[in-house]
PDB file of C-alpha atoms and ligand atoms in Angstrom:
ATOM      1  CA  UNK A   1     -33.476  62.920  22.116  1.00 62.00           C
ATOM      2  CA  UNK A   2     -29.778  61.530  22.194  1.00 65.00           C
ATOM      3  CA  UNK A   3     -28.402  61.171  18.369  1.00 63.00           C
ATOM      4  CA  UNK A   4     -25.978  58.660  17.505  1.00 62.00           C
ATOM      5  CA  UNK A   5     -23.029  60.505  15.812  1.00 60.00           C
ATOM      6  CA  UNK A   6     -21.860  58.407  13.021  1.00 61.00           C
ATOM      7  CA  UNK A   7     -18.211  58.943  13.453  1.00 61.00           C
ATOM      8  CA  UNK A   8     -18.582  57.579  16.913  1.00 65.00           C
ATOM      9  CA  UNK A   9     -16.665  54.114  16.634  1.00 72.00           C
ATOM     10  CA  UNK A  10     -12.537  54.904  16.711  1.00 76.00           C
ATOM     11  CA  UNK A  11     -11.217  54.570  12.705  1.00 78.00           C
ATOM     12  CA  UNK A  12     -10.230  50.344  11.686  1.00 78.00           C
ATOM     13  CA  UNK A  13      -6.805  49.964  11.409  1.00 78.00           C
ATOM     14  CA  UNK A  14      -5.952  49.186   7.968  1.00 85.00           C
ATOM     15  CA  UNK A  15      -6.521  45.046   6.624  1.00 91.00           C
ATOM     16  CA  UNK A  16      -2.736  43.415   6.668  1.00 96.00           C
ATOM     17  CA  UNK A  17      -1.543  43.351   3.685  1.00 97.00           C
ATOM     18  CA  UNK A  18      -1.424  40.224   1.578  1.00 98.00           C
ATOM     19  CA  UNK A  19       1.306  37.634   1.157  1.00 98.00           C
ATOM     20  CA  UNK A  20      -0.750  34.587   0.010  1.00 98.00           C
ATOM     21  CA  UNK A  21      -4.240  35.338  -1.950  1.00 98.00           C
ATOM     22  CA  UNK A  22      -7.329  33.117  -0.971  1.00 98.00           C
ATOM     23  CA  UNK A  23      -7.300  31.657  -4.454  1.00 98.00           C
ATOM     24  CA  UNK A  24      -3.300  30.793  -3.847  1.00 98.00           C
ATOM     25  CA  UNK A  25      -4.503  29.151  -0.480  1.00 98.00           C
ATOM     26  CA  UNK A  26      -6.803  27.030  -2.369  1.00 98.00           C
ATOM     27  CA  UNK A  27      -4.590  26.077  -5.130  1.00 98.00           C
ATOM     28  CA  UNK A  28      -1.946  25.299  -2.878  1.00 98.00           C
ATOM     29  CA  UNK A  29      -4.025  22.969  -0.393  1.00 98.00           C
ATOM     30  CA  UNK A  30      -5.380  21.362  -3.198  1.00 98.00           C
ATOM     31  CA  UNK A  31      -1.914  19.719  -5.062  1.00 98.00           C
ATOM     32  CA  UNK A  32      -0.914  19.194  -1.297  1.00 98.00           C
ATOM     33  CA  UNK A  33      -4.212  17.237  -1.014  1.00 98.00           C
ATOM     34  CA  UNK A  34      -3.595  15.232  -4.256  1.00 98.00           C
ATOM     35  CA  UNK A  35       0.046  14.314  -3.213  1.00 98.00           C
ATOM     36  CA  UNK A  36      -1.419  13.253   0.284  1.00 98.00           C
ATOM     37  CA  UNK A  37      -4.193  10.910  -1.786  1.00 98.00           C
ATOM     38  CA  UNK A  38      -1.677   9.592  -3.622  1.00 98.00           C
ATOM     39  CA  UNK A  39       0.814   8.811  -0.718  1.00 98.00           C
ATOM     40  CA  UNK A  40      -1.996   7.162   1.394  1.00 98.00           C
ATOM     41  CA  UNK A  41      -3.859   5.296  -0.704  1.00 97.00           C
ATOM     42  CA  UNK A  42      -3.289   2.190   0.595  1.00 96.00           C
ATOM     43  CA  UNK A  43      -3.536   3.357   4.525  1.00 97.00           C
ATOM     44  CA  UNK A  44      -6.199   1.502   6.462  1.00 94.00           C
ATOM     45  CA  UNK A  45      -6.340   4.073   9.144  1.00 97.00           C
ATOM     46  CA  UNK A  46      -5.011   7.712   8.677  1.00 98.00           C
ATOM     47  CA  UNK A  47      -5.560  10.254  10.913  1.00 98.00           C
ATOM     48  CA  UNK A  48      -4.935  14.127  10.388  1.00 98.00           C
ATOM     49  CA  UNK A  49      -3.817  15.744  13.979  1.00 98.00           C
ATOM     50  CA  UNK A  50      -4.010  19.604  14.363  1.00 98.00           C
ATOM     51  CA  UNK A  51      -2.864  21.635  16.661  1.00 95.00           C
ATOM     52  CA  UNK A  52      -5.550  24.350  17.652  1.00 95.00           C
ATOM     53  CA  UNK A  53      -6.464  26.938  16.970  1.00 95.00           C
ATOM     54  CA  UNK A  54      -4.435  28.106  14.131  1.00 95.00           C
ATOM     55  CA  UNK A  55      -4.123  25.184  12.061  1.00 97.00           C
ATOM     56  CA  UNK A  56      -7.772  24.846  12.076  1.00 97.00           C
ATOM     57  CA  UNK A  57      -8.961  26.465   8.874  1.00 98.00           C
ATOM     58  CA  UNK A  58      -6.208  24.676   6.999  1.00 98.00           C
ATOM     59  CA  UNK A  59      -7.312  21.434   8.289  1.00 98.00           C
ATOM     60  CA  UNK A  60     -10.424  21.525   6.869  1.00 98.00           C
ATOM     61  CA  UNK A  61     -10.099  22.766   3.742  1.00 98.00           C
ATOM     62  CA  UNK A  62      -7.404  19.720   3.180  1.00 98.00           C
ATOM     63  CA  UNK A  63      -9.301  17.196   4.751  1.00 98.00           C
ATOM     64  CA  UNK A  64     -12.061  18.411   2.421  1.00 98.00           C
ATOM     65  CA  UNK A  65     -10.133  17.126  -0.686  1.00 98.00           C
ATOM     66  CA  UNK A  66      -9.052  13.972   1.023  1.00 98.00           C
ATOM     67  CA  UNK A  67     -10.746  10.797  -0.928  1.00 97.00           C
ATOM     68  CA  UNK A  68      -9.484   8.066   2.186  1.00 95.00           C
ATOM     69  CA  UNK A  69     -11.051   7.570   5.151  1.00 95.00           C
ATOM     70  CA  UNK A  70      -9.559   9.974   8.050  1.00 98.00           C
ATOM     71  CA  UNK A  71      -9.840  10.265  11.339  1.00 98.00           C
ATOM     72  CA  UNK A  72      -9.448  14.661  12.298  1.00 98.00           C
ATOM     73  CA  UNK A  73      -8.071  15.041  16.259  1.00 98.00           C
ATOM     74  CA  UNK A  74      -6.401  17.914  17.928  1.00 98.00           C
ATOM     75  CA  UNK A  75      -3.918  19.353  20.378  1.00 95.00           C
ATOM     76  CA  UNK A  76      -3.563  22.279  22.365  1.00 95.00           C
ATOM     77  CA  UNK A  77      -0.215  23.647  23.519  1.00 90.00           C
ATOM     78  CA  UNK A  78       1.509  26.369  24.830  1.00 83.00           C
ATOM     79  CA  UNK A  79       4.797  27.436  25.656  1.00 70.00           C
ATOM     80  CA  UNK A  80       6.091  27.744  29.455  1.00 61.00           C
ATOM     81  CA  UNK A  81       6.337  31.656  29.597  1.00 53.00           C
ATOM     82  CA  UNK A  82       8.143  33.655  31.867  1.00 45.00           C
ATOM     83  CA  UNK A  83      11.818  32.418  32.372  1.00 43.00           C
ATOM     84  CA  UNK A  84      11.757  28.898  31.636  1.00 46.00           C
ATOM     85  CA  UNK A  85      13.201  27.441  28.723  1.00 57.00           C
ATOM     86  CA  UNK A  86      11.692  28.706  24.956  1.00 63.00           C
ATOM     87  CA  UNK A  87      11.535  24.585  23.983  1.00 65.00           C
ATOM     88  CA  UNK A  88       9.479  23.702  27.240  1.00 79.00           C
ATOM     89  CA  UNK A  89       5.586  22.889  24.811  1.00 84.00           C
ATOM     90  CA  UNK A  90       2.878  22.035  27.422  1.00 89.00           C
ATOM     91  CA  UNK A  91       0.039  20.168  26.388  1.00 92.00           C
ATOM     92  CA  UNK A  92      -3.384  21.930  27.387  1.00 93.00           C
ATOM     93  CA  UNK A  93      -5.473  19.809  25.200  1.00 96.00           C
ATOM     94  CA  UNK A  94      -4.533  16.269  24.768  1.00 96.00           C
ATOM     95  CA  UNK A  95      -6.019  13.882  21.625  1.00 98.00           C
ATOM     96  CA  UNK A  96      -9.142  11.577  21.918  1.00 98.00           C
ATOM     97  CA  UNK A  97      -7.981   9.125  19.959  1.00 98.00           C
ATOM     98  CA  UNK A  98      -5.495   6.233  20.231  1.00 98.00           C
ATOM     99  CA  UNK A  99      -2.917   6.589  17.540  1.00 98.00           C
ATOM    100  CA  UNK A 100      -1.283   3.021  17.987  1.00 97.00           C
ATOM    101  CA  UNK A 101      -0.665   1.597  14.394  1.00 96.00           C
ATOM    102  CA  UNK A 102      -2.321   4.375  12.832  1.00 98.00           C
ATOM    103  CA  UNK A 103      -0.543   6.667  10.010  1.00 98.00           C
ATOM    104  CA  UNK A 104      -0.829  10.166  11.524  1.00 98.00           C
ATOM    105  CA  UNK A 105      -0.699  13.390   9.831  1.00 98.00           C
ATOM    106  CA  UNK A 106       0.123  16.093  11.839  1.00 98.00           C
ATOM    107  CA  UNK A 107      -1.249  19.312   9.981  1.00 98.00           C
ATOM    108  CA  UNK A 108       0.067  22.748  11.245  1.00 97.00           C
ATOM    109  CA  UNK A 109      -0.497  26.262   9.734  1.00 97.00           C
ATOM    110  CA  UNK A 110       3.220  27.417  10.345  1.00 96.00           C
ATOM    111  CA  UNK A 111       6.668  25.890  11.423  1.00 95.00           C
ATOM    112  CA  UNK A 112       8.695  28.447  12.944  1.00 92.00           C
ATOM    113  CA  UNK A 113      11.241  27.557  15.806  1.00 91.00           C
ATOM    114  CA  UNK A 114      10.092  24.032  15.423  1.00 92.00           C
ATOM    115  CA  UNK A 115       9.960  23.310  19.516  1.00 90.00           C
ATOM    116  CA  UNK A 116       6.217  22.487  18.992  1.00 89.00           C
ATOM    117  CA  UNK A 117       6.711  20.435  16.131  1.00 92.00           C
ATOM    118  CA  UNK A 118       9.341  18.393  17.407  1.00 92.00           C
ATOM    119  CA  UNK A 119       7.606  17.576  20.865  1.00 91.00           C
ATOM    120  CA  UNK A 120       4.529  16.559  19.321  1.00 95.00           C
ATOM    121  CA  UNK A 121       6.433  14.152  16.789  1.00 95.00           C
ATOM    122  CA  UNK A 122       8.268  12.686  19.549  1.00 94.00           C
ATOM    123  CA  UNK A 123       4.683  12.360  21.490  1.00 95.00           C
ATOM    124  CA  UNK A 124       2.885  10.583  18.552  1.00 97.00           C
ATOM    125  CA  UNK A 125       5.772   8.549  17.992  1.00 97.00           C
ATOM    126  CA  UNK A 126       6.310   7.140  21.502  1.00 97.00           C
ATOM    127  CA  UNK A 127       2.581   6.503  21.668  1.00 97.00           C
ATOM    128  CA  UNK A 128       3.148   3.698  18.659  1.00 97.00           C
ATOM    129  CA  UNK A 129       2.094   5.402  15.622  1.00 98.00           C
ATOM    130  CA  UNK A 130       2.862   3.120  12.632  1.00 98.00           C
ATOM    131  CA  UNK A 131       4.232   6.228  10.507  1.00 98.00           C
ATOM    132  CA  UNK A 132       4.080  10.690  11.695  1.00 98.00           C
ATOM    133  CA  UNK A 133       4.687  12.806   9.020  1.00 98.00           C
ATOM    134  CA  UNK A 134       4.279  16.601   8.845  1.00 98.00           C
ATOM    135  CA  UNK A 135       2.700  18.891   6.725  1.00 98.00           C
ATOM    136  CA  UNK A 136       2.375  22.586   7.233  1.00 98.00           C
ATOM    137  CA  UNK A 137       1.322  25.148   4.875  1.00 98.00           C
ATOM    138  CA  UNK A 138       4.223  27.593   5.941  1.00 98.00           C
ATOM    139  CA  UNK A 139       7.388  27.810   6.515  1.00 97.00           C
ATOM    140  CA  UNK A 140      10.004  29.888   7.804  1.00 96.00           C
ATOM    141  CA  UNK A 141      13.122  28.089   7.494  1.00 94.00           C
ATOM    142  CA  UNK A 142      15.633  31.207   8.624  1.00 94.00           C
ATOM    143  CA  UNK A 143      13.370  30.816  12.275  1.00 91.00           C
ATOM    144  CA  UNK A 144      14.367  27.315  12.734  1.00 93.00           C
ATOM    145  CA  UNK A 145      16.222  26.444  16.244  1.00 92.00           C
ATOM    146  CA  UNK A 146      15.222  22.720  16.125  1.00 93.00           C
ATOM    147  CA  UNK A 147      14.985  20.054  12.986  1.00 92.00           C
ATOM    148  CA  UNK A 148      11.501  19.374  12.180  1.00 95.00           C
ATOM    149  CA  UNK A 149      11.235  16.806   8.316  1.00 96.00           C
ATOM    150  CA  UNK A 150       8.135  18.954   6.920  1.00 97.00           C
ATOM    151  CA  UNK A 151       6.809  15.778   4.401  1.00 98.00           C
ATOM    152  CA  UNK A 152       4.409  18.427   2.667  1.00 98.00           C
ATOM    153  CA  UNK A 153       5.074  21.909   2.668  1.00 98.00           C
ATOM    154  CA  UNK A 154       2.551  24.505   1.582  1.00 98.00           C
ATOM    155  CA  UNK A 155       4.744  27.643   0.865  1.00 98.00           C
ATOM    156  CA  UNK A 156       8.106  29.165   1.986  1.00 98.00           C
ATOM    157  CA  UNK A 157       8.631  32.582   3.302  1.00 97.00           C
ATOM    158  CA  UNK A 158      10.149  35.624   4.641  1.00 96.00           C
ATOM    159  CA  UNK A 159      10.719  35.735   8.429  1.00 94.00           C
ATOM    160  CA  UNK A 160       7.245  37.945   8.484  1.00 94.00           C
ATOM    161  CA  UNK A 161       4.902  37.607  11.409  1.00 95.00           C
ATOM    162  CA  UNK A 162       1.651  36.588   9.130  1.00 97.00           C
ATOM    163  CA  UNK A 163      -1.489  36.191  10.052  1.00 97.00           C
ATOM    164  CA  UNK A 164      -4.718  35.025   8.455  1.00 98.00           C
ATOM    165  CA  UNK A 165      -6.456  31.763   7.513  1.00 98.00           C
ATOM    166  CA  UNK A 166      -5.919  30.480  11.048  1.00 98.00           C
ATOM    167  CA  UNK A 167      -2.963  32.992  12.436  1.00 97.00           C
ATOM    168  CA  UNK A 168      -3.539  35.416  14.826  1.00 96.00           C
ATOM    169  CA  UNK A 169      -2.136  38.493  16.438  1.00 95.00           C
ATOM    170  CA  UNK A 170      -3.747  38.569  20.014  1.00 94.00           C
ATOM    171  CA  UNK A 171      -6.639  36.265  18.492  1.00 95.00           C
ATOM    172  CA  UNK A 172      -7.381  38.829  15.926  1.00 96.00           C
ATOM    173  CA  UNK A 173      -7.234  37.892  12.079  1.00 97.00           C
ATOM    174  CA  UNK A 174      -7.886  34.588  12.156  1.00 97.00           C
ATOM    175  CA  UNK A 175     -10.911  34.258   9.731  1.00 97.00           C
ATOM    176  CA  UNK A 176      -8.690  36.474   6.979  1.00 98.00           C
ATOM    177  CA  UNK A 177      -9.196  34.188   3.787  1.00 98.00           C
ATOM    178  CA  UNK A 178      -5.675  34.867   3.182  1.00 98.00           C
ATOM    179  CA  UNK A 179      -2.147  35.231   4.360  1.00 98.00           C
ATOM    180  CA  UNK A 180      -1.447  38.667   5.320  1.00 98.00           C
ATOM    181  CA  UNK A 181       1.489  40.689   6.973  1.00 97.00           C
ATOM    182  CA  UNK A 182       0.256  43.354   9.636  1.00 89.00           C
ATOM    183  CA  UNK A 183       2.219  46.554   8.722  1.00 81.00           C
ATOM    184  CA  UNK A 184       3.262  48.644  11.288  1.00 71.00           C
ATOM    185  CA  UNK A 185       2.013  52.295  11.969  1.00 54.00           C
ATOM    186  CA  UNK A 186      -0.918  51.881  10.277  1.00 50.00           C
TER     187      UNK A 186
HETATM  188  P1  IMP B 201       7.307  27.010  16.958  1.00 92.26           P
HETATM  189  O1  IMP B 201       7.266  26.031  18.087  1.00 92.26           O
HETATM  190  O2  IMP B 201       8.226  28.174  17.223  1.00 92.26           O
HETATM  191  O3  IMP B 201       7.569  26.403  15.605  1.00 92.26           O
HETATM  192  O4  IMP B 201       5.896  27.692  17.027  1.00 92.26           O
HETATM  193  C1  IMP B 201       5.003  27.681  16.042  1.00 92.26           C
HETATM  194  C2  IMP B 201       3.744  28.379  16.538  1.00 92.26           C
HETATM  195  O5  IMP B 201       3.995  29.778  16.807  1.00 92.26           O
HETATM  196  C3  IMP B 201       2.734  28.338  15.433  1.00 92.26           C
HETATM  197  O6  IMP B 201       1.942  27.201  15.517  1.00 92.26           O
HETATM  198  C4  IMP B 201       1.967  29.629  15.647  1.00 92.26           C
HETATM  199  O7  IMP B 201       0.940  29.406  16.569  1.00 92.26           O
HETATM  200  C5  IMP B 201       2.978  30.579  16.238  1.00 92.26           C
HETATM  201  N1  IMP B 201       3.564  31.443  15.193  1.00 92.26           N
HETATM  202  C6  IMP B 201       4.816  31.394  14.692  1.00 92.26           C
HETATM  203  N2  IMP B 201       5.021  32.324  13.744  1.00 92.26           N
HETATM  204  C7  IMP B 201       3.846  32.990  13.616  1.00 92.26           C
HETATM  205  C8  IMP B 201       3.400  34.078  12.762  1.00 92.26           C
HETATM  206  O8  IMP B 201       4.117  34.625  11.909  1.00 92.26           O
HETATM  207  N3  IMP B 201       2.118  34.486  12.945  1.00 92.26           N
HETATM  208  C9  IMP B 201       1.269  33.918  13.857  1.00 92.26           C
HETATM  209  N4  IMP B 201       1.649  32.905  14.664  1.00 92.26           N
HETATM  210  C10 IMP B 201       2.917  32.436  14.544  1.00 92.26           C
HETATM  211 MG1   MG B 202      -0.036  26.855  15.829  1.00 92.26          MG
END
């Protein structure tokens, strides 16, 4: 009869280690929540945009604590690899929605460079949105190539790469409950 060793499977590498706690998460997306409520109130038709995947988890939870109606939708994008300019964004995944006259709040986990950013505000806003604003739940400002008006901003940090609550590494960490820094060598 063939055994099963336990020690088999190759040793995890160790969990990142953590910038932002869950319960910091939480906290966080909930004031953003109650400033967004507040700022929308009187909006007949918002509608949160995100851009997949990693501003997915962040999305929700917000959403979650919004008390208006709202619309969710999503992008997709990528950047043109291989020798082509760093600000070339391609859209792989357009919206389903018209966003003529509607109030559109483009969530995003992270606002680095800010080439994404910018090319989707520019999108939404030649399409005849009555108002874009931003919000992202990070931000490193020290990364930024491009200006990108971040209406409501979730926390500011370290030029780290972070992953967790949405943010991968090679589609890896994404369903981390928090915000964690991968630390090399380990
Ligand atoms: P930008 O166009 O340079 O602002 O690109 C932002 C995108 O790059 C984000 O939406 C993320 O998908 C990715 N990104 C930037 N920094 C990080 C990081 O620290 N961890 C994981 N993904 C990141
Ligand atoms: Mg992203």
């Amino acid at each position: 009869m063939i055994r099963q060793m336990p020690s088999s499977s190759p040793p995890r590498p160790a969990p990142p280690r953590v910038l932002i706690s869950a319960d910091d998460l939480q906290r966080r997306v909930a004031e953003m929540a109650a400033s967004i409520n507040r700022d929308y109130a009187e909006s007949e038709r918002l509608i949160c945009v995100g851009v997949l995947k990693g501003s997915v988890f962040f999305l929700v939870d917000l959403v979650k604590r919004l008390e208006l109606p709202v619309a969710i939708d999503f992008f997709q994008t990528s950047s043109y690899g291989g020798g082509t300019s760093p600000g070339e964004v391609r859209i792989r995944k357009d919206l389903d929605l018209p966003v003529r006259d509607a109030d559109v709040l483009l969530v995003e986990d992270i606002v680095d460079t800010g080439y994404t950013l910018r090319t989707i505000l520019d999108l939404l806003r030649w399409r005849g949105a009555r108002s874009v604003k931003l919000c992202a739940l990070l931000d490193k400002a020290s990364r930024r190539e491009v200006e990108v008006p971040i209406a409501y901003r979730g926390f500011a940090i370290e030029d780290l790469f972070v992953v967790g609550y949405g943010l991968d590494y090679a589609e890896r960490y994404r369903n981390l409950p928090y915000i964690g820094v991968l630390e090399e060598g380990k």
